[in-house]
Amino acid sequence: MTQYRIELVRILKSVIYLLMVAGIVLFALSQRVLPPDMSVTEPEPGRSYGMKPSNDPSLIMPQAAGSLFAQYSANKYITYPNGFYKVVRLNQEDRKKMAGIVAELSIRRHSVSSQKSEGPTERENEEIRIKGDDLRLNDDGNLEIVMPGSEIPEDITELEFDPEISWDRFKELMAQADKLLGGGSDFSEVWMSHRFGLIPVTYVEALADYHLVISHDRLTGAYARLFSDYMGIILGLLPVFPAVFLALSDRKDISPVLYTRSISSARFILERFFALTSATMLPIILMGTILTFKHAGDYGWVNIDPFAYFRYAFFWLLPTAIAAISVGMFFTTLTNTPIAIAIQLIWWFADISGGKGMYTFFGVRPIQLIPRHNGLGHTEAYLDYLPDLIQNRIRIMLVAVFLITGTIFIFSARRRGSLYVPVFARSKIRPEV
Amino acid sequence: MQKPGIQIQNLSKCYGKKQALSGVSLNIKPGMFGLLGKNGAGKTTLMKIIATLLKKQEGNVTVCGIPVEKASEVRKIIGYLPQDFNMYRSMTVYQALDYLGVLSGMSGPERKDRISTLLAQVNLTEQAGKKVRALSGGMKQRLGIAQTLLHDPKVLIVDEPTAGLDPEERVRFRNLLCEVAENKTVILSTHIVGDVEATCEDVAILHEGRILFDGTVTDLCRLADGSVYMAEVSQKELAWIRSAYIITAVISQGKKSIVRFLSPDGKPPAGKSIAPNAEDAYIFCLNRAGKGGSLYDAI
């Protein structure tokens, strides 16, 4: 524990740590969770209570089909593969495949006059439904159709969604479209409900949520969740900096003195890791304490859960923080360079972008560094994804454990001079002879 | 029971195609042991292998009877002062020693007592609260020797400790090393012959990864018996001597110079034979090795 104490003091006194704390606090202030600028109030009838995603096929199908057709016409699709914004333009071959999907989703109506009887003027209009199989891709890459009675192909500029398509078939077609686009498009099943299936929250639902916030969250639970939503974003990145700088401080001229001490590699690395983790969580715990007292002042101690902020700090935020710390320790020990910062930046950016921005207010993916819950309350939604969240937090913890274990092995190898990383020139162990 | 000293048998180590050590065998007894060699001779590699910082490829190395493969055991009984010793610049002298004491598994009271004693011994008591970054080169080296002694190791491995120190600090440092070497095995690696001559009884010369000489300093000097000469010469004669012999020292005295030189192949036309010192003998050894001769032919 003495090494832990010394390392902790070193970290707390370092400029890089103070900058990290300043970043965390400023971010909390700027996002208005320190103090929170929202209050929990009972909803009143006749107001707007926001939107929520649904799986209503009648809502999703025409909008999604229309969006696909619009993007198809421009041959410009916005996707987020691996979390990064990407514009996809299909080649001619894939465009033909997409045309087939669009064609199957669409219907053309054509009115023809037919003679009702043998009389010369007695005719009636008949609607002919032309299915997608009759659509074809022209040389310009546009969909066209040759309407009955005409020989000139007609460009199709609008898609009329075929209402006879089943929901299951529709989902299959959308999955094909998503695959053609390389994934991360609006047309995967998860995102369709967020993108095209938003419906208003009803008064009854809003009231039920309010009661859950009071009874289940005891107010501070809801605030702590929103706090964790924002703090997760910052803790997914900043803790890598002190971890990298601490590992880099064992410079070439210092490391031999450390390496020849009798302490085991596991103990050395773990005590550092716990010191970094404690230092990182310290501002979160302090802010949580301040906020708990504030809520107690606003709502009374009997109405709040005094441990909510601390529970969320350890259950929600700690895995994110230790993942960033372990990336910092692992890659710095491996390479003796600050490359861990770039790696964590990429992971962090992919993670927050991977949520496709505004559509991921709530919920978590299996390996998501930063779970999102960007709203006060929404307790039912939280309880719905809680099992997924628990699994996610365990997975992220396991990633951190894996990286820390790797750090111990690498450190041990370095102590014995048996590590050679040719990619990074600075990390080569080429002792002077 | 642990066997004192360090035993090295047929030790070899290479980096890629570069052979850093080749068939090195040494039996280092308790006391001061000097390891001489030019830069690049393999001294640091040898020191690092003994200090468990590098893995050997062939041969056996035991420290007080413990094979270096048992790194965690060896680390308990060694103190290592690397070339270019440094510590965290933001720590004070006391904090640096305290931290390293923790890493050596020392208890709080043990560290407190030991650090006070060592700071007094290396004359850094007044600098205990001074940041490492504010220490002079000599002070830093004294801190370096203090940290090697923290856990009272049986073996001290000291790599080029006086490089970069001014003459006064150098003398002070090697005196300090002699003081602390009592009841310990100390290996002093250096290319400064004077340091070895002043402190060590036993010495080895490492050249291109091989041991050229292993014995006492007296034995080393004896190698060059009859090959060292001194003469008072003019500038013109000095130029001639420089081209024909190996000069080990020159003192200019106006138009004349007193020159000390090696003549391994017989008596030179000028100069009188003198008793060799360690530096003469060391250069003699290196010169013989350069010519492909075996040093032991001369013994």
PDB file of C-alpha atoms in Angstrom, chain A residues 71 141 167 200 230 255 375 397 430:
ATOM      1  CA  GLN A  71     -30.289   8.294 -50.953  1.00  0.00           C
ATOM      2  CA  GLY A 141     -27.737   4.921 -63.090  1.00  0.00           C
ATOM      3  CA  TRP A 167     -42.830  -6.358 -42.142  1.00  0.00           C
ATOM      4  CA  PRO A 200     -44.716  11.077 -28.928  1.00  0.00           C
ATOM      5  CA  TYR A 230     -21.954  13.084 -19.418  1.00  0.00           C
ATOM      6  CA  SER A 255      13.884   2.392 -15.437  1.00  0.00           C
ATOM      7  CA  GLY A 375     -32.211  12.426 -20.202  1.00  0.00           C
ATOM      8  CA  MET A 397     -14.006  -4.431 -17.022  1.00  0.00           C
ATOM      9  CA  ARG A 430      19.344  -2.291 -27.632  1.00  0.00           C
TER      10      ARG A 430
END
